[in-house]
């Protein structure tokens, strides 16, 4: 398959704080680069073993004093959405408790999408929004 997303980047006013958030919330490994690499932080989200459950991407965190990026929102796959919500909050992030549908109805914190899974909108310590997704057991049977 061509044109896959192969890396993600997270903009941060405080790269150390952002690195701590993602390490604490998801257990991601951080590899702080030196000044010769712009103090970039390489983020490792897991091992790519070739098994479907291990497929994912790694990324990086970079520091910028002013929020400039208009970016894609990352979706973080989790096994237990309730544990992930607790981990996000414990790491200093926010979980959006009121998600509105296109008709103005409050859908609550967790939204269950049939055959896809349960998702929750969140925000890290830097104001970057992301989504947690606990995949549905039916997801592997869904054809594009």
Coordinates of N, CA and C in Angstrom, one line a residue:
X1 N 0.9 -1.2 0.0 CA 0.0 0.0 0.0 C 0.9 1.2 0.0
X2 N 0.6 2.2 -0.8 CA 1.4 3.4 -0.9 C 0.8 4.5 -0.1
X3 N 1.7 5.5 0.2 CA 1.3 6.7 0.8 C 0.8 6.6 2.3
X4 N 1.4 5.7 3.0 CA 1.0 5.5 4.4 C 1.6 6.6 5.3
X5 N 0.9 6.9 6.4 CA 1.5 7.8 7.4 C 2.6 7.1 8.0
X6 N 3.8 7.6 8.0 CA 5.0 6.9 8.6 C 5.6 7.6 9.8
X7 N 5.1 8.7 10.2 CA 5.7 9.4 11.3 C 4.7 10.5 11.7
X8 N 4.6 10.8 13.0 CA 3.8 11.9 13.5 C 4.7 12.9 14.3
X9 N 4.3 14.1 14.3 CA 5.0 15.1 15.2 C 4.0 15.9 16.0
X10 N 4.4 16.2 17.2 CA 3.6 16.9 18.2 C 4.3 18.2 18.5
X11 N 3.7 19.3 18.3 CA 4.2 20.6 18.6 C 4.0 20.9 20.1
X12 N 5.0 21.4 20.8 CA 4.9 21.7 22.2 C 5.6 23.0 22.6
X13 N 5.0 23.8 23.5 CA 5.7 24.9 24.1 C 6.7 24.4 25.0
X14 N 6.5 23.3 25.7 CA 7.4 22.7 26.6 C 7.6 21.2 26.3
X15 N 8.6 20.9 25.5 CA 8.8 19.5 25.0 C 9.0 18.5 26.2
X16 N 9.7 19.0 27.2 CA 9.9 18.1 28.4 C 8.5 17.7 29.0
X17 N 7.7 18.7 29.2 CA 6.4 18.5 29.8 C 5.5 17.6 28.9
X18 N 5.6 17.8 27.6 CA 4.8 17.0 26.6 C 5.3 15.6 26.6
X19 N 6.7 15.4 26.6 CA 7.3 14.1 26.7 C 6.8 13.3 27.9
X20 N 6.8 14.0 29.0 CA 6.4 13.3 30.3 C 4.9 12.9 30.2
X21 N 4.1 13.8 29.6 CA 2.6 13.5 29.5 C 2.5 12.2 28.7
X22 N 3.1 12.1 27.5 CA 2.9 10.9 26.7 C 3.5 9.6 27.2
X23 N 4.6 9.8 27.9 CA 5.3 8.7 28.6 C 4.4 8.2 29.7
X24 N 3.9 9.1 30.5 CA 3.0 8.7 31.7 C 1.7 8.2 31.2
X25 N 1.0 8.8 30.2 CA -0.3 8.4 29.8 C -0.3 7.1 29.0
X26 N 0.7 6.9 28.2 CA 0.7 5.7 27.2 C 1.9 4.8 27.3
X27 N 2.9 5.2 28.1 CA 4.1 4.3 28.2 C 5.0 4.4 27.0
X28 N 4.9 5.5 26.2 CA 5.7 5.7 25.1 C 7.2 6.0 25.5
X29 N 8.1 5.5 24.8 CA 9.5 5.8 25.1 C 10.0 7.1 24.4
X30 N 10.8 7.8 25.1 CA 11.3 9.1 24.6 C 12.8 9.1 24.5
X31 N 13.3 9.5 23.4 CA 14.8 9.6 23.1 C 15.1 11.0 22.8
X32 N 15.6 11.8 23.9 CA 15.9 13.2 23.7 C 17.2 13.3 22.9
X33 N 17.1 14.1 21.8 CA 18.2 14.4 20.9 C 18.9 15.6 21.5
X34 N 20.1 15.8 21.0 CA 20.9 17.0 21.5 C 20.7 18.2 20.7
X35 N 21.4 19.3 21.0 CA 21.2 20.6 20.3 C 21.5 20.5 18.8
X36 N 22.4 19.6 18.5 CA 22.7 19.5 17.0 C 21.5 19.0 16.2
X37 N 20.5 18.4 16.9 CA 19.3 17.9 16.3 C 18.1 18.7 16.7
X38 N 18.4 20.0 17.2 CA 17.3 20.9 17.6 C 16.6 20.4 18.8
X39 N 17.2 19.6 19.6 CA 16.6 19.1 20.9 C 15.3 18.3 20.6
X40 N 15.2 17.7 19.4 CA 14.1 17.0 19.0 C 13.9 15.7 19.9
X41 N 12.7 15.3 20.2 CA 12.5 14.1 21.0 C 11.9 13.1 20.1
X42 N 12.6 11.9 19.9 CA 12.1 10.8 19.1 C 11.1 10.0 20.0
X43 N 10.0 9.7 19.5 CA 8.9 9.0 20.2 C 8.7 7.6 19.7
X44 N 8.9 6.6 20.5 CA 8.7 5.2 20.1 C 7.4 4.7 20.8
X45 N 6.4 4.4 20.0 CA 5.1 4.0 20.6 C 5.0 2.5 20.8
X46 N 5.9 1.7 20.3 CA 5.9 0.3 20.5 C 6.7 -0.4 19.4
X47 N 6.7 -1.7 19.5 CA 7.5 -2.5 18.5 C 6.7 -2.8 17.3
X48 N 7.3 -2.7 16.1 CA 6.6 -3.2 14.9 C 7.1 -4.6 14.6
X49 N 6.3 -5.6 15.0 CA 6.7 -7.0 14.9 C 6.2 -7.6 13.6
X50 N 5.3 -6.9 12.9 CA 4.7 -7.4 11.7 C 3.3 -8.0 12.0
X51 N 3.0 -8.2 13.3 CA 1.7 -8.7 13.6 C 0.7 -7.5 13.5
X52 N -0.5 -7.8 13.1 CA -1.5 -6.8 13.0 C -1.7 -6.0 14.2
X53 N -1.7 -6.6 15.4 CA -1.9 -5.8 16.6 C -0.7 -4.9 17.0
X54 N 0.4 -5.1 16.4 CA 1.6 -4.3 16.7 C 1.8 -3.2 15.6
X55 N 1.0 -3.2 14.6 CA 1.3 -2.2 13.5 C 1.0 -0.8 14.1
X56 N 1.9 0.1 13.9 CA 1.7 1.5 14.3 C 2.8 2.4 13.8
X57 N 2.9 3.6 14.2 CA 3.9 4.5 13.8 C 4.6 5.1 15.0
X58 N 5.8 5.6 14.8 CA 6.5 6.3 15.8 C 6.5 7.8 15.3
X59 N 7.0 8.7 16.2 CA 7.0 10.1 15.9 C 8.0 10.9 16.6
X60 N 7.7 12.1 16.8 CA 8.6 13.0 17.5 C 7.9 14.2 18.1
X61 N 8.5 14.8 19.1 CA 8.0 16.0 19.7 C 9.1 17.1 19.5
X62 N 8.6 18.3 19.1 CA 9.5 19.4 18.9 C 9.0 20.6 19.7
X63 N 9.8 21.5 20.1 CA 9.4 22.6 20.9 C 9.4 23.9 20.0
X64 N 8.3 24.6 20.2 CA 8.2 25.9 19.5 C 7.5 26.9 20.5
X65 N 8.0 28.1 20.6 CA 7.5 29.0 21.6 C 6.1 29.5 21.3
X66 N 5.7 29.4 20.1 CA 4.3 29.9 19.7 C 3.6 28.8 18.9
X67 N 2.4 28.6 19.3 CA 1.6 27.5 18.6 C 1.3 28.0 17.2
X68 N 1.8 27.2 16.2 CA 1.7 27.5 14.8 C 1.0 26.5 14.0
X69 N 1.1 25.3 14.4 CA 0.6 24.1 13.6 C -0.9 24.0 13.6
X70 N -1.4 23.7 12.4 CA -2.7 23.3 12.2 C -2.6 21.9 11.7
X71 N -2.9 20.9 12.5 CA -2.4 19.6 12.2 C -3.6 18.6 12.2
X72 N -3.2 17.4 11.8 CA -4.1 16.2 11.9 C -4.2 15.9 13.4
X73 N -5.4 15.3 13.8 CA -5.5 14.8 15.1 C -5.1 13.3 15.1
X74 N -4.3 12.9 16.0 CA -3.9 11.5 16.1 C -4.9 10.7 16.9
X75 N -5.0 9.4 16.5 CA -5.9 8.5 17.2 C -5.0 7.5 17.9
X76 N -5.1 7.3 19.2 CA -4.3 6.4 19.9 C -5.1 5.1 20.3
X77 N -4.7 4.0 19.7 CA -5.4 2.8 20.0 C -5.1 2.3 21.4
X78 N -6.1 1.9 22.1 CA -6.0 1.4 23.5 C -6.8 0.2 23.7
X79 N -6.3 -0.7 24.6 CA -7.1 -1.9 24.9 C -8.2 -1.7 25.9
X80 N -8.1 -0.7 26.8 CA -9.1 -0.4 27.8 C -9.3 1.1 27.9
X81 N -10.4 1.6 27.3 CA -10.6 3.0 27.2 C -10.8 3.6 28.6
X82 N -11.4 2.9 29.5 CA -11.5 3.5 30.9 C -10.2 3.7 31.6
X83 N -9.3 2.7 31.4 CA -8.0 2.9 32.0 C -7.2 4.0 31.3
X84 N -7.4 4.1 30.0 CA -6.7 5.1 29.2 C -7.2 6.5 29.7
X85 N -8.5 6.7 29.9 CA -9.0 7.9 30.4 C -8.4 8.3 31.7
X86 N -8.3 7.4 32.6 CA -7.7 7.6 33.9 C -6.3 8.0 33.8
X87 N -5.5 7.3 32.9 CA -4.1 7.6 32.7 C -3.9 9.0 32.1
X88 N -4.8 9.4 31.1 CA -4.7 10.7 30.5 C -4.9 11.8 31.6
X89 N -5.9 11.6 32.4 CA -6.1 12.6 33.5 C -5.0 12.6 34.5
X90 N -4.5 11.4 34.9 CA -3.4 11.4 35.9 C -2.1 12.0 35.4
X91 N -1.9 12.0 34.0 CA -0.7 12.6 33.4 C -0.9 14.1 33.2
X92 N -2.1 14.6 33.5 CA -2.3 16.1 33.4 C -3.1 16.5 32.2
X93 N -3.6 15.5 31.4 CA -4.4 15.8 30.2 C -5.8 16.0 30.6
X94 N -6.6 16.4 29.6 CA -8.0 16.6 29.7 C -8.8 15.6 28.9
X95 N -10.0 15.2 29.4 CA -10.9 14.4 28.6 C -12.1 15.2 28.4
X96 N -12.6 15.3 27.2 CA -13.8 16.1 26.9 C -15.0 15.3 27.3
X97 N -15.7 15.9 28.3 CA -16.9 15.2 28.8 C -18.2 15.5 28.0
X98 N -18.1 16.4 27.2 CA -19.3 16.8 26.4 C -19.0 16.8 24.9
X99 N -19.4 15.9 24.1 CA -19.1 15.8 22.7 C -20.5 16.0 22.0
X100 N -20.6 17.0 21.2 CA -21.9 17.3 20.6 C -22.0 16.7 19.2
X101 N -23.1 16.1 18.8 CA -23.3 15.6 17.5 C -23.7 16.7 16.6
X102 N -23.9 16.5 15.3 CA -24.2 17.5 14.3 C -25.6 18.1 14.6
X103 N -26.4 17.5 15.4 CA -27.8 18.1 15.8 C -27.8 18.8 17.1
X104 N -26.6 18.9 17.7 CA -26.5 19.6 19.0 C -26.8 18.7 20.2
X105 N -26.9 17.4 20.0 CA -27.2 16.5 21.1 C -25.8 16.1 21.8
X106 N -25.8 16.2 23.2 CA -24.6 15.8 23.9 C -24.5 14.3 23.9
X107 N -23.4 13.8 23.3 CA -23.1 12.4 23.2 C -22.4 11.9 24.4
X108 N -21.9 12.7 25.3 CA -21.2 12.3 26.5 C -19.7 12.1 26.2
X109 N -19.1 11.5 27.2 CA -17.6 11.4 27.2 C -17.2 10.3 26.2
X110 N -17.7 9.2 26.3 CA -17.4 8.0 25.4 C -18.4 7.9 24.3
X111 N -18.0 7.7 23.1 CA -18.9 7.6 22.0 C -18.6 6.2 21.4
X112 N -19.7 5.4 21.3 CA -19.6 4.0 20.8 C -20.0 4.0 19.3
X113 N -19.1 3.7 18.4 CA -19.4 3.7 17.0 C -19.5 2.2 16.6
X114 N -20.6 1.8 16.2 CA -20.8 0.4 15.8 C -19.7 -0.1 14.8
X115 N -19.2 -1.2 15.0 CA -18.1 -1.9 14.2 C -16.8 -1.2 14.2
X116 N -16.7 0.0 14.8 CA -15.4 0.7 14.9 C -14.9 0.6 16.3
X117 N -15.6 1.1 17.3 CA -15.1 1.0 18.7 C -15.6 2.2 19.5
X118 N -15.0 2.3 20.6 CA -15.4 3.4 21.6 C -14.3 4.5 21.5
X119 N -14.7 5.7 21.2 CA -13.7 6.8 21.2 C -14.0 7.9 22.1
X120 N -12.9 8.6 22.5 CA -13.0 9.7 23.5 C -12.1 10.8 23.0
X121 N -12.5 12.0 23.0 CA -11.7 13.1 22.6 C -10.9 13.7 23.8
X122 N -9.6 13.9 23.6 CA -8.8 14.4 24.7 C -7.9 15.5 24.3
X123 N -7.2 16.1 25.3 CA -6.2 17.1 25.0 C -5.0 16.9 25.9
X124 N -3.8 17.1 25.4 CA -2.6 16.9 26.2 C -2.2 18.2 26.9
X125 N -1.1 18.2 27.6 CA -0.7 19.3 28.4 C -0.3 20.5 27.6
X126 N -0.2 20.3 26.2 CA 0.2 21.4 25.3 C -0.9 22.0 24.6
X127 N -2.1 21.5 24.8 CA -3.3 22.0 24.1 C -3.5 21.2 22.8
X128 N -2.8 20.1 22.5 CA -3.0 19.3 21.3 C -4.1 18.4 21.5
X129 N -5.0 18.3 20.6 CA -6.2 17.4 20.8 C -5.8 16.1 20.1
X130 N -6.3 15.0 20.7 CA -6.2 13.7 20.2 C -7.3 12.8 20.6
X131 N -7.4 11.6 20.0 CA -8.6 10.7 20.3 C -8.0 9.4 20.8
X132 N -8.7 8.8 21.8 CA -8.5 7.5 22.3 C -9.5 6.6 21.5
X133 N -9.1 5.4 21.1 CA -10.0 4.5 20.4 C -9.7 3.1 21.0
X134 N -10.8 2.5 21.6 CA -10.7 1.1 21.9 C -11.5 0.4 20.8
X135 N -10.7 -0.3 19.9 CA -11.4 -0.9 18.8 C -12.5 -2.0 19.1
X136 N -13.5 -2.0 18.3 CA -14.6 -3.0 18.5 C -14.0 -4.3 18.1
X137 N -14.5 -5.4 18.7 CA -14.1 -6.7 18.2 C -14.5 -7.0 16.8
X138 N -15.6 -6.2 16.3 CA -16.1 -6.4 15.0 C -15.2 -5.6 14.0
X139 N -14.3 -4.8 14.4 CA -13.6 -3.9 13.5 C -12.8 -4.7 12.5
X140 N -12.2 -5.8 12.9 CA -11.4 -6.6 12.0 C -12.2 -7.3 10.9
X141 N -13.5 -7.3 11.1 CA -14.4 -7.9 10.1 C -14.9 -6.8 9.1
X142 N -14.7 -5.5 9.4 CA -15.2 -4.5 8.5 C -14.3 -4.4 7.3
X143 N -15.0 -4.3 6.1 CA -14.3 -4.2 4.9 C -14.3 -2.7 4.4
X144 N -13.2 -2.1 3.9 CA -13.3 -0.7 3.4 C -14.2 -0.6 2.2

